Tab-separated table of C-alpha atoms in Angstrom:
chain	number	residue	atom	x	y	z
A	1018	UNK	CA	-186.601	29.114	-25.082
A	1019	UNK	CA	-184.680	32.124	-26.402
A	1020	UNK	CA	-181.190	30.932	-27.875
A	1021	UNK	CA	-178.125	33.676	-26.751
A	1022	UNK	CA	-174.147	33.683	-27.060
A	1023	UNK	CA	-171.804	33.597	-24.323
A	1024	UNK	CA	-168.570	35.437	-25.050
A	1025	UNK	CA	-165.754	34.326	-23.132
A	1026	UNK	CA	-162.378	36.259	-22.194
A	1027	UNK	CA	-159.036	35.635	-24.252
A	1028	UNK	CA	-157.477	33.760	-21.523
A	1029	UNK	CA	-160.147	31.139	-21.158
A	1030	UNK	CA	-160.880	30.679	-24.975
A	1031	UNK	CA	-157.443	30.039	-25.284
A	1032	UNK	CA	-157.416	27.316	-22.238
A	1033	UNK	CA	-160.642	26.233	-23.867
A	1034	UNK	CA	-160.217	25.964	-27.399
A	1035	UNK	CA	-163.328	27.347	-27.723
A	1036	UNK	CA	-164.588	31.573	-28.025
A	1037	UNK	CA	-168.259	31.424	-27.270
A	1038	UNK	CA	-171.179	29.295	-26.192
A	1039	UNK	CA	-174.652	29.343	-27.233
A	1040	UNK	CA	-177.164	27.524	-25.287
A	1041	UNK	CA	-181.156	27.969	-25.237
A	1042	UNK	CA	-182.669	28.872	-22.247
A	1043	UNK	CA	-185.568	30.674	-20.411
A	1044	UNK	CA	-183.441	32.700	-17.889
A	1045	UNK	CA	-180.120	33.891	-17.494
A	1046	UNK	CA	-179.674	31.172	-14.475
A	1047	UNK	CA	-180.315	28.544	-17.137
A	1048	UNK	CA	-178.153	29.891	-19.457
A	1049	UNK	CA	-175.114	29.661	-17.074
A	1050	UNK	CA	-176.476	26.182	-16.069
A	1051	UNK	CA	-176.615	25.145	-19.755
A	1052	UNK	CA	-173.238	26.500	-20.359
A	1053	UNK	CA	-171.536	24.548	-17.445
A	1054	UNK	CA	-173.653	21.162	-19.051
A	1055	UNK	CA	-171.759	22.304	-22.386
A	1056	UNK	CA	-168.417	22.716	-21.197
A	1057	UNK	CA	-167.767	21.436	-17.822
A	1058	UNK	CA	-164.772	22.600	-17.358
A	1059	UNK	CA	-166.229	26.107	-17.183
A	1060	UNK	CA	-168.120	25.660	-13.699
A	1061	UNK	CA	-164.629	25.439	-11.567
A	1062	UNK	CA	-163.278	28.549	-13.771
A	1063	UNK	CA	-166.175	30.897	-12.656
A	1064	UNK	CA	-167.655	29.725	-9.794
A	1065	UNK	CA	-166.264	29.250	-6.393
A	1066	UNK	CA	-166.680	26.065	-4.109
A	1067	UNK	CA	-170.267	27.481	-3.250
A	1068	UNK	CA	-171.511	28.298	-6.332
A	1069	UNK	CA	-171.533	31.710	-6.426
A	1070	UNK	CA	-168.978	34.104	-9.280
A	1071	UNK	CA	-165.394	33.862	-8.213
A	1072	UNK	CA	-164.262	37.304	-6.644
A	1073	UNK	CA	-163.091	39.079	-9.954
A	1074	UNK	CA	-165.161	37.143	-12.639
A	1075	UNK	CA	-167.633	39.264	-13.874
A	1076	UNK	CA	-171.158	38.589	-15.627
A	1077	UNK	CA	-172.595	40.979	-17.901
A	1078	UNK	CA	-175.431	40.799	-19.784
A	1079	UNK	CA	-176.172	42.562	-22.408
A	1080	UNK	CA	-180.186	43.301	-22.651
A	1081	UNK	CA	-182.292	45.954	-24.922
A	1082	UNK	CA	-179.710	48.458	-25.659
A	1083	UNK	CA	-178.631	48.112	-21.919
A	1084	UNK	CA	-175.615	46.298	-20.019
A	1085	UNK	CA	-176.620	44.869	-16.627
A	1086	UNK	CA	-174.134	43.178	-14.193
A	1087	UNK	CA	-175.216	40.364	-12.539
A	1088	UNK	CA	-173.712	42.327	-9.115
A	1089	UNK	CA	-176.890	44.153	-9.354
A	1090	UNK	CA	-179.413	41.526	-9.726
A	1091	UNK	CA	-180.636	40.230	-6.583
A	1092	UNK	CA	-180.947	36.579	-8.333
A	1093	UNK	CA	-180.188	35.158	-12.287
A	1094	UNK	CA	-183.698	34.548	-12.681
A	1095	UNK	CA	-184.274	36.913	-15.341
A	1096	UNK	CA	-185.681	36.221	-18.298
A	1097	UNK	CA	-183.773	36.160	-21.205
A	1098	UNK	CA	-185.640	37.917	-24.810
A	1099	UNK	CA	-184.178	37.220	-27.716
A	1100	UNK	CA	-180.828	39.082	-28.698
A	1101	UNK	CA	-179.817	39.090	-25.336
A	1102	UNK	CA	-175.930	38.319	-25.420
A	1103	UNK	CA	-174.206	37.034	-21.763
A	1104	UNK	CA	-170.340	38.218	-21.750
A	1105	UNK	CA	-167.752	37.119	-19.111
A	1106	UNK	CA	-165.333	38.892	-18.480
A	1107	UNK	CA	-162.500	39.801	-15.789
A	1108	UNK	CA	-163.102	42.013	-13.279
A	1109	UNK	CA	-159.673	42.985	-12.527
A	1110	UNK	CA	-158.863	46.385	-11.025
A	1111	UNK	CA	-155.685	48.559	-11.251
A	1112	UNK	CA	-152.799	48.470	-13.202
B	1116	UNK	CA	-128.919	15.337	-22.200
B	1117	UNK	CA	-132.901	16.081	-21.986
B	1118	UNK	CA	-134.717	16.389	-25.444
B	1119	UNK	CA	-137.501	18.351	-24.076
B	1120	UNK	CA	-137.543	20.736	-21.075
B	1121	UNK	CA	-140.738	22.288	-20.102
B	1122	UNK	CA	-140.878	25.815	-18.482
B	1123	UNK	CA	-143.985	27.083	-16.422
B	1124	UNK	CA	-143.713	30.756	-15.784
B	1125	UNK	CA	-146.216	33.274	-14.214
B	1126	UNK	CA	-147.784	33.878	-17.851
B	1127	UNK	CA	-147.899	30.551	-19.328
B	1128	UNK	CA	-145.577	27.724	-20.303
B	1129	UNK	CA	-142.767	27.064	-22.888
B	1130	UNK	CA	-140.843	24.029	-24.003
B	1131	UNK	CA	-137.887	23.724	-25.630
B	1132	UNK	CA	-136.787	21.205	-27.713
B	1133	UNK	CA	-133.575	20.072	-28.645
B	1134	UNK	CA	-132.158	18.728	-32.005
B	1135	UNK	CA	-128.448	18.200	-31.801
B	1136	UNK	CA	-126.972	21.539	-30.180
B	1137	UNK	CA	-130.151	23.280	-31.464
B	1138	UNK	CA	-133.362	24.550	-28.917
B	1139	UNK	CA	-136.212	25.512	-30.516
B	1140	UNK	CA	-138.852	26.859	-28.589
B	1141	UNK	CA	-142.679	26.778	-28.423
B	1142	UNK	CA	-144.877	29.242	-26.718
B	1143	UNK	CA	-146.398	30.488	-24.770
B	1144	UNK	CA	-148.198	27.578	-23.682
B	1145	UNK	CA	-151.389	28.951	-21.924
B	1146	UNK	CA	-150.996	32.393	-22.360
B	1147	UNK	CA	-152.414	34.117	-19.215
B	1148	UNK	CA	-152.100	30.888	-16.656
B	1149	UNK	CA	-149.301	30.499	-14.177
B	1150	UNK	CA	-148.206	27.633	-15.007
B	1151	UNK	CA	-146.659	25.897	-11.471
B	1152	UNK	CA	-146.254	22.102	-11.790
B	1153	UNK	CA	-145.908	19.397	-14.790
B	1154	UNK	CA	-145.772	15.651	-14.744
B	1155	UNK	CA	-146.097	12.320	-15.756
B	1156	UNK	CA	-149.381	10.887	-15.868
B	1157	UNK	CA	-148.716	7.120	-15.291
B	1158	UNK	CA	-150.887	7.051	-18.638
B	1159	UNK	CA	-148.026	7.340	-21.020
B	1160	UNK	CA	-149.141	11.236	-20.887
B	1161	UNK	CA	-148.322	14.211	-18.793
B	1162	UNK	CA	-150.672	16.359	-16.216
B	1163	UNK	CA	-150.132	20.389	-15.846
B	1164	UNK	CA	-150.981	22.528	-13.032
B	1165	UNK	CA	-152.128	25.722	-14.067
B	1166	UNK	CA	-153.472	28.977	-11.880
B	1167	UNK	CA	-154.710	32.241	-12.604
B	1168	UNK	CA	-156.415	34.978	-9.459
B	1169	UNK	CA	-159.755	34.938	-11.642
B	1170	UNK	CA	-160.348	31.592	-12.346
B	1171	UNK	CA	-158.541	29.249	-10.009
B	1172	UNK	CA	-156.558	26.385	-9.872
B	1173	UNK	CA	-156.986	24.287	-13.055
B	1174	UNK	CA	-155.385	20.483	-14.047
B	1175	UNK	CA	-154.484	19.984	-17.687
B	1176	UNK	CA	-153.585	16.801	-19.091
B	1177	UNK	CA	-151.416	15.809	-23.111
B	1178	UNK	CA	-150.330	13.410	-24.830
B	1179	UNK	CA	-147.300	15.704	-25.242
B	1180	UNK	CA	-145.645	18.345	-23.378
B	1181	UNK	CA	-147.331	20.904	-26.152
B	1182	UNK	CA	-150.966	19.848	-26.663
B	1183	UNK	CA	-153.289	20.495	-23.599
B	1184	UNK	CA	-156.596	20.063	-22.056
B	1185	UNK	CA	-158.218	21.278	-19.283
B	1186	UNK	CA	-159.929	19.145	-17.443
B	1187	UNK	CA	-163.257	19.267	-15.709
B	1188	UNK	CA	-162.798	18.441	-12.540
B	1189	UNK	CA	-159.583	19.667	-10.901
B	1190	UNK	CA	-158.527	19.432	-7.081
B	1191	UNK	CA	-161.182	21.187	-4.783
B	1192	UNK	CA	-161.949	21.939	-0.988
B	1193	UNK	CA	-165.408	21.140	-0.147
B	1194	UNK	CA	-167.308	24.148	0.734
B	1195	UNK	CA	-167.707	23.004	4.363
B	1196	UNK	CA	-163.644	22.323	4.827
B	1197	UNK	CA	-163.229	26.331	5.058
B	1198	UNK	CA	-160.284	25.917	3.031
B	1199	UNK	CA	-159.795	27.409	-0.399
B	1200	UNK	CA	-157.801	26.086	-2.821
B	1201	UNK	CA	-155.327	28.792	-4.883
B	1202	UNK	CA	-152.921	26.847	-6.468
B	1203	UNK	CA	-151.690	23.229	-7.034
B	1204	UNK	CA	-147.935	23.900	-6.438
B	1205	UNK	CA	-146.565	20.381	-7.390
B	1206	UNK	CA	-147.571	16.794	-8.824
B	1207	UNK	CA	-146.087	13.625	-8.393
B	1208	UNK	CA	-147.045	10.223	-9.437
B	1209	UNK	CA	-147.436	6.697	-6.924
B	1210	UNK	CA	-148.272	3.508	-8.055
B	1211	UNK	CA	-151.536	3.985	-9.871
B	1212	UNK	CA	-152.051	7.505	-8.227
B	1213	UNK	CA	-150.954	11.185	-8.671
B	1214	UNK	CA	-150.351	13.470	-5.968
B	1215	UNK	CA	-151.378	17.311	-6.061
B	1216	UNK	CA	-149.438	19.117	-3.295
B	1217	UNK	CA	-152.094	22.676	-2.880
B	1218	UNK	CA	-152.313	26.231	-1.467
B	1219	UNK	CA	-154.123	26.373	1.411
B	1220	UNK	CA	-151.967	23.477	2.224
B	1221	UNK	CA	-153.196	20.041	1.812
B	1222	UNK	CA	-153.016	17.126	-0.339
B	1223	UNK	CA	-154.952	15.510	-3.262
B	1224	UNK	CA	-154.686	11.855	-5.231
B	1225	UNK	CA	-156.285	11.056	-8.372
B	1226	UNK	CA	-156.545	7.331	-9.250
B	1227	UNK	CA	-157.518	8.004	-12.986
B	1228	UNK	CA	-154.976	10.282	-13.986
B	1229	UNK	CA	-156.201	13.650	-13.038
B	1230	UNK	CA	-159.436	13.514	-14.223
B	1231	UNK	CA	-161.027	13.538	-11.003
B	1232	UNK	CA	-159.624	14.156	-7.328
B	1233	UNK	CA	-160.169	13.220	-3.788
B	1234	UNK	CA	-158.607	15.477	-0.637
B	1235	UNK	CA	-156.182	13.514	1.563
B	1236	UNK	CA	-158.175	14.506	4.635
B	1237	UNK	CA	-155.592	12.625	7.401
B	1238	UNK	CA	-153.437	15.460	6.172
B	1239	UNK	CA	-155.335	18.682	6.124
B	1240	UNK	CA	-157.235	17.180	9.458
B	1241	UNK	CA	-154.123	16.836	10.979
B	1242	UNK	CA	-154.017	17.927	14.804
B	1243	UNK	CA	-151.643	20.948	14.650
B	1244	UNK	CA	-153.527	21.820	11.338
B	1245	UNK	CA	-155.119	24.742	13.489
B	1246	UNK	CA	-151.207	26.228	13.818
B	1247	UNK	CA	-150.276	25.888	10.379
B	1248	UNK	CA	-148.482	29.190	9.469
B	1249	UNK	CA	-147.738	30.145	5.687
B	1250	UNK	CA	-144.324	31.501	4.435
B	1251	UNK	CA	-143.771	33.903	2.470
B	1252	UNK	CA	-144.917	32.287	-0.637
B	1253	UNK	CA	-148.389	31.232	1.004
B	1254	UNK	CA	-149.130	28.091	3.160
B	1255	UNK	CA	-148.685	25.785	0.587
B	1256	UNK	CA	-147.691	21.946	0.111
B	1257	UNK	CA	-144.970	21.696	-2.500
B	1258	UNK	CA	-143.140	18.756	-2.797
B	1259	UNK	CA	-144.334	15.022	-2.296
B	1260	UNK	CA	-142.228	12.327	-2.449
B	1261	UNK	CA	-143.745	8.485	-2.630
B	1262	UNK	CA	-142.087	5.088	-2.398
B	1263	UNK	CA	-145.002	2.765	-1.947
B	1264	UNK	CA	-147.116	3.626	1.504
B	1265	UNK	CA	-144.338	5.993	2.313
B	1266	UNK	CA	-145.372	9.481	1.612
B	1267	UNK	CA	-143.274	12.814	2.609
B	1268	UNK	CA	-144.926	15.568	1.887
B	1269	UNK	CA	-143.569	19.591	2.824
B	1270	UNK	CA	-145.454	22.398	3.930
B	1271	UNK	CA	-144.430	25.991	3.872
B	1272	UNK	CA	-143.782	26.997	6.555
B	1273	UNK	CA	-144.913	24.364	8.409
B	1274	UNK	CA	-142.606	21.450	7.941
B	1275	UNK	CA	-142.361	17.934	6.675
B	1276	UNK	CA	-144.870	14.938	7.158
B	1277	UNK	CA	-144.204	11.299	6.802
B	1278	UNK	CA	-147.453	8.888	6.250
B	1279	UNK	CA	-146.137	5.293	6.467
B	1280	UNK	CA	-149.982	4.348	5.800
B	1281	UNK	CA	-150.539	5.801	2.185
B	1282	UNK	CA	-152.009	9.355	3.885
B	1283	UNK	CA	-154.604	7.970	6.243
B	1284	UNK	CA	-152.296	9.028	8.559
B	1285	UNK	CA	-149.594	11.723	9.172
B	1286	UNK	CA	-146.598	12.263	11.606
B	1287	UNK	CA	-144.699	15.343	11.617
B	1288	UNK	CA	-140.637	14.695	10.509
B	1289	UNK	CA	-138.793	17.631	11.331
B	1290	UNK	CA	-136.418	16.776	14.279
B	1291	UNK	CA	-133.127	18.144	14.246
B	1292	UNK	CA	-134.253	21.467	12.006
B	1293	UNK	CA	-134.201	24.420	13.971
B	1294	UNK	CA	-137.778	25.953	14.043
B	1295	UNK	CA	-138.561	29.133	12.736
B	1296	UNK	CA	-141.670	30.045	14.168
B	1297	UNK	CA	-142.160	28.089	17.214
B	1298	UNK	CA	-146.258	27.622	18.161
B	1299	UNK	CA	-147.361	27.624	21.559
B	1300	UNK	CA	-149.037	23.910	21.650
B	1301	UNK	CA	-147.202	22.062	18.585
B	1302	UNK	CA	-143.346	22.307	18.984
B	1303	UNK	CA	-142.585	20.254	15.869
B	1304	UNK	CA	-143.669	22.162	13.460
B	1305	UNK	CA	-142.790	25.613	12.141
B	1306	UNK	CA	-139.799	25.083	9.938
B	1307	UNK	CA	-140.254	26.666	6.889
B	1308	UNK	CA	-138.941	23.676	4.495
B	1309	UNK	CA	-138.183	25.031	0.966
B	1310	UNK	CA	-137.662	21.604	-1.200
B	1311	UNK	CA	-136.888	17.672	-0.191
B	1312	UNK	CA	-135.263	15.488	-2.441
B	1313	UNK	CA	-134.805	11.733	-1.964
B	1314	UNK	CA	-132.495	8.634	-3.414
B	1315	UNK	CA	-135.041	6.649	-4.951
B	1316	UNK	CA	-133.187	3.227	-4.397
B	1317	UNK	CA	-133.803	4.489	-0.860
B	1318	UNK	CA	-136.210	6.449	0.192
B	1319	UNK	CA	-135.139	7.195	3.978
B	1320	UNK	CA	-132.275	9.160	2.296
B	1321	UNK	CA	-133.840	12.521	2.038
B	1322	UNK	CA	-131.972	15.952	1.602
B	1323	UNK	CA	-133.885	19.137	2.507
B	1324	UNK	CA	-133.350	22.597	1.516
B	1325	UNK	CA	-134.844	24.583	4.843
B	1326	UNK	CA	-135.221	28.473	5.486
B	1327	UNK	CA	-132.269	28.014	7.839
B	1328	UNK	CA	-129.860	25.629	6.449
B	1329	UNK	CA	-129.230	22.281	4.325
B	1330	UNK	CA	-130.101	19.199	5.974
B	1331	UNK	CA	-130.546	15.477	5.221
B	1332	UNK	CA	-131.392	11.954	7.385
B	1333	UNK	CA	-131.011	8.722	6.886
B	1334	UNK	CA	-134.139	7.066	8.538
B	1335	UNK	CA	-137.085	8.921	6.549
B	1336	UNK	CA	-137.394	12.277	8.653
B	1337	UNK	CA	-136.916	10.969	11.924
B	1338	UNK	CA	-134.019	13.243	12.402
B	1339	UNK	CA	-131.900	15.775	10.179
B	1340	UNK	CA	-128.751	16.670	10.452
B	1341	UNK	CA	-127.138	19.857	9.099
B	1342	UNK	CA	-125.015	19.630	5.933
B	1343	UNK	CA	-123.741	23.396	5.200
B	1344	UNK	CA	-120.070	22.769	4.514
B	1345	UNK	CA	-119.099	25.228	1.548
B	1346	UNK	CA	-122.345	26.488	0.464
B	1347	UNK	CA	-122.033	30.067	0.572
B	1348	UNK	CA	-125.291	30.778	3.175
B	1349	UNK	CA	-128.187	28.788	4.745
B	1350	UNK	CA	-130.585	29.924	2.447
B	1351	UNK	CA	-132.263	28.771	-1.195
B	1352	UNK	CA	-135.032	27.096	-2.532
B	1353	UNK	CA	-134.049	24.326	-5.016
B	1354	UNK	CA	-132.811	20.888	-4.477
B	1355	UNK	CA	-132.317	18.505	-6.853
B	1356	UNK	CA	-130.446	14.792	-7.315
B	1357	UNK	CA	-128.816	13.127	-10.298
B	1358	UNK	CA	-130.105	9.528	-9.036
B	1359	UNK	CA	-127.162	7.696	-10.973
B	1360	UNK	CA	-124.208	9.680	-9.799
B	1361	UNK	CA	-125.398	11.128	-6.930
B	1362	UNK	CA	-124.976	14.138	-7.118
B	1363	UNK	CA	-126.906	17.497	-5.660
B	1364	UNK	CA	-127.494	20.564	-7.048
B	1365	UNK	CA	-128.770	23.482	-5.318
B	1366	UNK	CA	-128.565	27.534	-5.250
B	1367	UNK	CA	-128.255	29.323	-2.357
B	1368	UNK	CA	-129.167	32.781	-2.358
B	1369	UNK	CA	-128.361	35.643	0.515
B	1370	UNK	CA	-130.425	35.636	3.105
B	1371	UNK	CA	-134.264	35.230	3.503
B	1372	UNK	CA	-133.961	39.244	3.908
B	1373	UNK	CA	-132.544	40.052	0.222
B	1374	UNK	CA	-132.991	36.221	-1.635
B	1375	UNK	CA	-130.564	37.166	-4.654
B	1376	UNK	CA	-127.292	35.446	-5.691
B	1377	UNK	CA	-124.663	36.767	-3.568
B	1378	UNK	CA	-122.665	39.675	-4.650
B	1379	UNK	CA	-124.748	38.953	-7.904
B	1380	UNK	CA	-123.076	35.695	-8.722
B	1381	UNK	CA	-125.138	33.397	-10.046
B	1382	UNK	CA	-124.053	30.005	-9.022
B	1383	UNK	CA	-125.168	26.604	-8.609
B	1384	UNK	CA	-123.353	24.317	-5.431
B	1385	UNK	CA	-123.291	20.560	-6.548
B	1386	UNK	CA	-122.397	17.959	-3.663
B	1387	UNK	CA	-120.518	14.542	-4.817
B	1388	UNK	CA	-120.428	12.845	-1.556
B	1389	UNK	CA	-124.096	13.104	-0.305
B	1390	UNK	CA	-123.955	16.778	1.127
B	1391	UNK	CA	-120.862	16.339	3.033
B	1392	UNK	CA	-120.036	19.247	1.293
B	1393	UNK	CA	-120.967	21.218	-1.609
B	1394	UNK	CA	-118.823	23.090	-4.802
B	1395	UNK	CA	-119.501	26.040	-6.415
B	1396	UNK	CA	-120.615	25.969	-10.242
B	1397	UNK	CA	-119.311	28.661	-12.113
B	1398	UNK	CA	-118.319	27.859	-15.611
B	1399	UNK	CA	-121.104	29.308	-17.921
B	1400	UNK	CA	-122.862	31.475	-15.378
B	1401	UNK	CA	-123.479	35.071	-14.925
B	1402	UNK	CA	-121.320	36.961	-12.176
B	1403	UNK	CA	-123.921	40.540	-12.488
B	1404	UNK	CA	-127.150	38.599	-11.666
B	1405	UNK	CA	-129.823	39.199	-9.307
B	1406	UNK	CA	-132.751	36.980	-9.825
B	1407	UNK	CA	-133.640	34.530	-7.548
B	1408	UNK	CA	-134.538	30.582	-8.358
B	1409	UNK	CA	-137.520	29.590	-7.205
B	1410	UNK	CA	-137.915	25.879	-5.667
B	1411	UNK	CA	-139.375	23.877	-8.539
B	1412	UNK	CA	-137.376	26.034	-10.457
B	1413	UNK	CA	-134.809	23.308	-11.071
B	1414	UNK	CA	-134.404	19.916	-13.093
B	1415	UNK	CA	-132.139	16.568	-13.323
B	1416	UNK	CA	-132.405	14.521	-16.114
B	1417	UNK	CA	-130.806	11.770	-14.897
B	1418	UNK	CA	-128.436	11.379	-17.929
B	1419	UNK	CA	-126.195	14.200	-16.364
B	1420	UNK	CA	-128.577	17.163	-17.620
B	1421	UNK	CA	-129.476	19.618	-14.794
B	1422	UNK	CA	-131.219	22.952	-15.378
B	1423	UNK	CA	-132.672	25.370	-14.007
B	1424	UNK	CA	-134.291	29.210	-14.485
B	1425	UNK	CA	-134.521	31.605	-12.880
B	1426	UNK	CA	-137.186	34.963	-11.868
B	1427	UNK	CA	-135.899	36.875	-14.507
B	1428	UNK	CA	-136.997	34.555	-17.114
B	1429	UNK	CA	-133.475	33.615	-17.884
B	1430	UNK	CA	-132.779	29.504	-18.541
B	1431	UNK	CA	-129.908	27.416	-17.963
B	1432	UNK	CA	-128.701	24.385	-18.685
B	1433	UNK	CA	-125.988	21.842	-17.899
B	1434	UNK	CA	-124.920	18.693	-20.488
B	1435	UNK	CA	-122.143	17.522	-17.413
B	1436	UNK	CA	-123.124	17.719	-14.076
B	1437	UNK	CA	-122.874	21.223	-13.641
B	1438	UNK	CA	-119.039	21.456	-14.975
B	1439	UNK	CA	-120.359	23.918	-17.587
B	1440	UNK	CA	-123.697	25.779	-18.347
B	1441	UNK	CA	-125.187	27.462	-20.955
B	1442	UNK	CA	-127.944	30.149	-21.363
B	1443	UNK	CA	-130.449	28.844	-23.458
B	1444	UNK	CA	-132.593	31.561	-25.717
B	1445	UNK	CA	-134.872	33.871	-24.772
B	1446	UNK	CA	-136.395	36.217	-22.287
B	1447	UNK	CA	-138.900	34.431	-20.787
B	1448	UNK	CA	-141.607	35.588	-17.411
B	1449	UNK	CA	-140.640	34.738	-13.984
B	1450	UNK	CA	-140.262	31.373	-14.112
B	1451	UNK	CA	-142.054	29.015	-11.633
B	1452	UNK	CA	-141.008	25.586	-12.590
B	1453	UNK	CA	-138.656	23.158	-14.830
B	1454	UNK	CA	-138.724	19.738	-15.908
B	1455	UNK	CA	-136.574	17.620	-18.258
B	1456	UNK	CA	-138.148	14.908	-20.313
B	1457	UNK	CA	-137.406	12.634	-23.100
B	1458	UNK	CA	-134.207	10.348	-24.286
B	1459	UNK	CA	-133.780	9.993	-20.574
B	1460	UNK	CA	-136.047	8.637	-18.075
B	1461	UNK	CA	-136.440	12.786	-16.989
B	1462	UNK	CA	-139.142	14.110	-14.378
């Protein structure tokens, strides 16, 4: 199990009360999973009613020296190493 | 005269406080959420409705009108319904249950005071569901009234429903208001209501604030009869009652076209005899002002306190009836809704 921080955006640690998560998982799907199981309230915020990322939340994860969104990953099975870091953030375009 | 009055606005909420002639206020509540709807809990607490375009609609509940949290379950469509929920646009408490009124229009209860919700489906599966058309605010359901079984709920622009079962089943109540958009199958609905109102020592007196006009009935919905004398145009979006005078408050704005005071007046119209006919306001209010009031934007305390703000952030308030206002301070975001609380019963 490799423990990693979730950051969240201003606007839900506010809501919150809380600015970060850190869970222990094997994968970056767990993470999330373990995150929801640690907040609940979290689940509704980023997900829609099918499960999937609502249509501007965006997951980033932060891997090696490199920043992958989760928008190119064909699934969140990927395995977490340690240092990893999992940010949230909004994906909001234009001014 | 209200010792709290809570403001939702489009970035967060803010609640002022009052000590003597003094308002002090606290926020921004929420920072970020649109902040549509606050309530009573029926827990000796109050609920909050709270919406952003990234995260969704959220419910909050406190133990006072500053101290929140979100809770983990709020109102949702199943996946299967096809309907998405954007934003719960009003809450109002039953006996023993709370009422979410949502965009995409429907209708949710909560038996344990918000923590968890169940859809009304007799509403949302109602047979001219399928010609539901939204106004220009979105298709949404924002104001419910309840007196026992009796529910009224409106629907932009869509109309009113009555359920005389408590919401296993729903009959359209818009007779007598001229329909905006008329469907091809359903001919009864298709009046875009903007707010309802009713006397709570009876509940078949209900006033309604339409696109085209003022109207109110006498036996629950079944018809409506127009009550325009003196207000300055058909159109507005606020209604609200003092229950132990009353008296109605509303502000009409020009035209569905342009929706600001006319000729920048900002007034509120107060009827004394039921909506026979309706008063101007004046006294305390701006004559260069072109912000519209949106149609929870507006509060009776039922101790002669009525207020109200406005899309420019500015808030008034009344100690008499509407005789005289007074701007309270600041500058606040467009604001979505207001509610007075405390010394008097309130919202």
């Amino acid at each position: 199990m490799t423990e990693v921080q979730i950051t969240l955006p201003a606007v839900l640690t506010v809501a919150l009360g809380l600015e970060h998560l850190n869970v222990e998982a094997e994968t970056l799907k767990e993470a999330l999973e373990a995150a929801y199981v640690a907040c609940p309230a979290l689940a509704p915020l980023l997900c829609d009613e099918a499960g999937a990322f609502r249509e501007h939340v965006l997951c980033l994860l932060e891997t090696g020296g490199e920043t992958l969104n989760t928008r190119w990953m064909s699934d969140l099975d990927r395995a977490l190493v340690p240092g990893d870091r999992i940010v949230i953030m909004q994906a909001v375009s234009g001014g | 005269m209200a010792s709290q009055i809570f403001v939702g606005t489009v970035k967060g909420a803010f609640v002022y406080s009052r000590a003597g002639d003094t308002w002090s206020v606290e926020g921004p509540l929420l920072p970020g959420w649109k902040v549509s709807a606050v309530a009573r809990d029926g827990a000796g607490g109050f609920v909050l409705a709270s919406s952003s375009f990234v995260y969704g609609a959220m419910v909050h509940r406190g133990k006072t009108l500053t101290d929140w949290e979100m809770l983990e379950a709020p109102p949702r469509y199943a996946e299967e319904s096809g309907f998405k929920l954007k934003e719960i646009w009003t809450l109002a408490g039953g006996e023993g249950v709370l009422y979410a009124g949502v965009d995409e229009a429907g209708l949710f209860e909560s038996r344990d005071s918000g923590a968890t919700w169940q859809e009304v489906a007799g509403l949302t599966g109602h047979a001219t569901r399928s010609a539901w058309f939204p106004g220009f605010g979105g298709l949404c359901n924002h104001h419910v009234l309840v007196s026992g079984a009796r529910i009224w709920t409106a629907i932009s622009a869509v109309g009113v429903f009555e359920s005389t079962d408590g919401g296993a089943t729903w009959q359209t109540r818009n007779t007598g208001v001229p329909i905006l958009i008329v469907d091809e199958k359903h001919k009864d609905i298709g009046s875009c209501v903007h707010a309802i109102v009713a006397d709570p020592e009876d509940p078949n007196r209900i006033w309604r604030q339409d696109h085209v006009g003022m109207f109110r009935t006498h036996d629950g919905g079944l018809n409506w009869d127009e009550i325009q004398t003196g207000l300055p145009s058909t159109f507005g979006f606020p209604l609200v009652r003092d229950h132990a005078s009353g008296a109605l408050f509303s502000v009409p704005l020009q035209s569905d076209e342009f929706r600001i005071p006319k000729d920048g007046k900002l007034r509120v119209f107060r009827s004394t005899n039921d909506g026979d006919s309706w008063e101007p306001c004046a006294a305390g209010l701006p004559d260069d002002n072109y912000h519209a009031v949106l149609r929870q934007a507006m509060a009776a305390d039922q101790a002669g306190g009525v207020y109200f703000g406005n899309a420019g952030g500015e808030l008034f308030a009344s100690a008499d009836l509407g005789e005289t206002f007074e701007r309270l301070p600041g500058s606040l975001p467009r604001i979505l809704c207001v509610e007075a609380f405390g010394e008097s019963q309130g919202a």
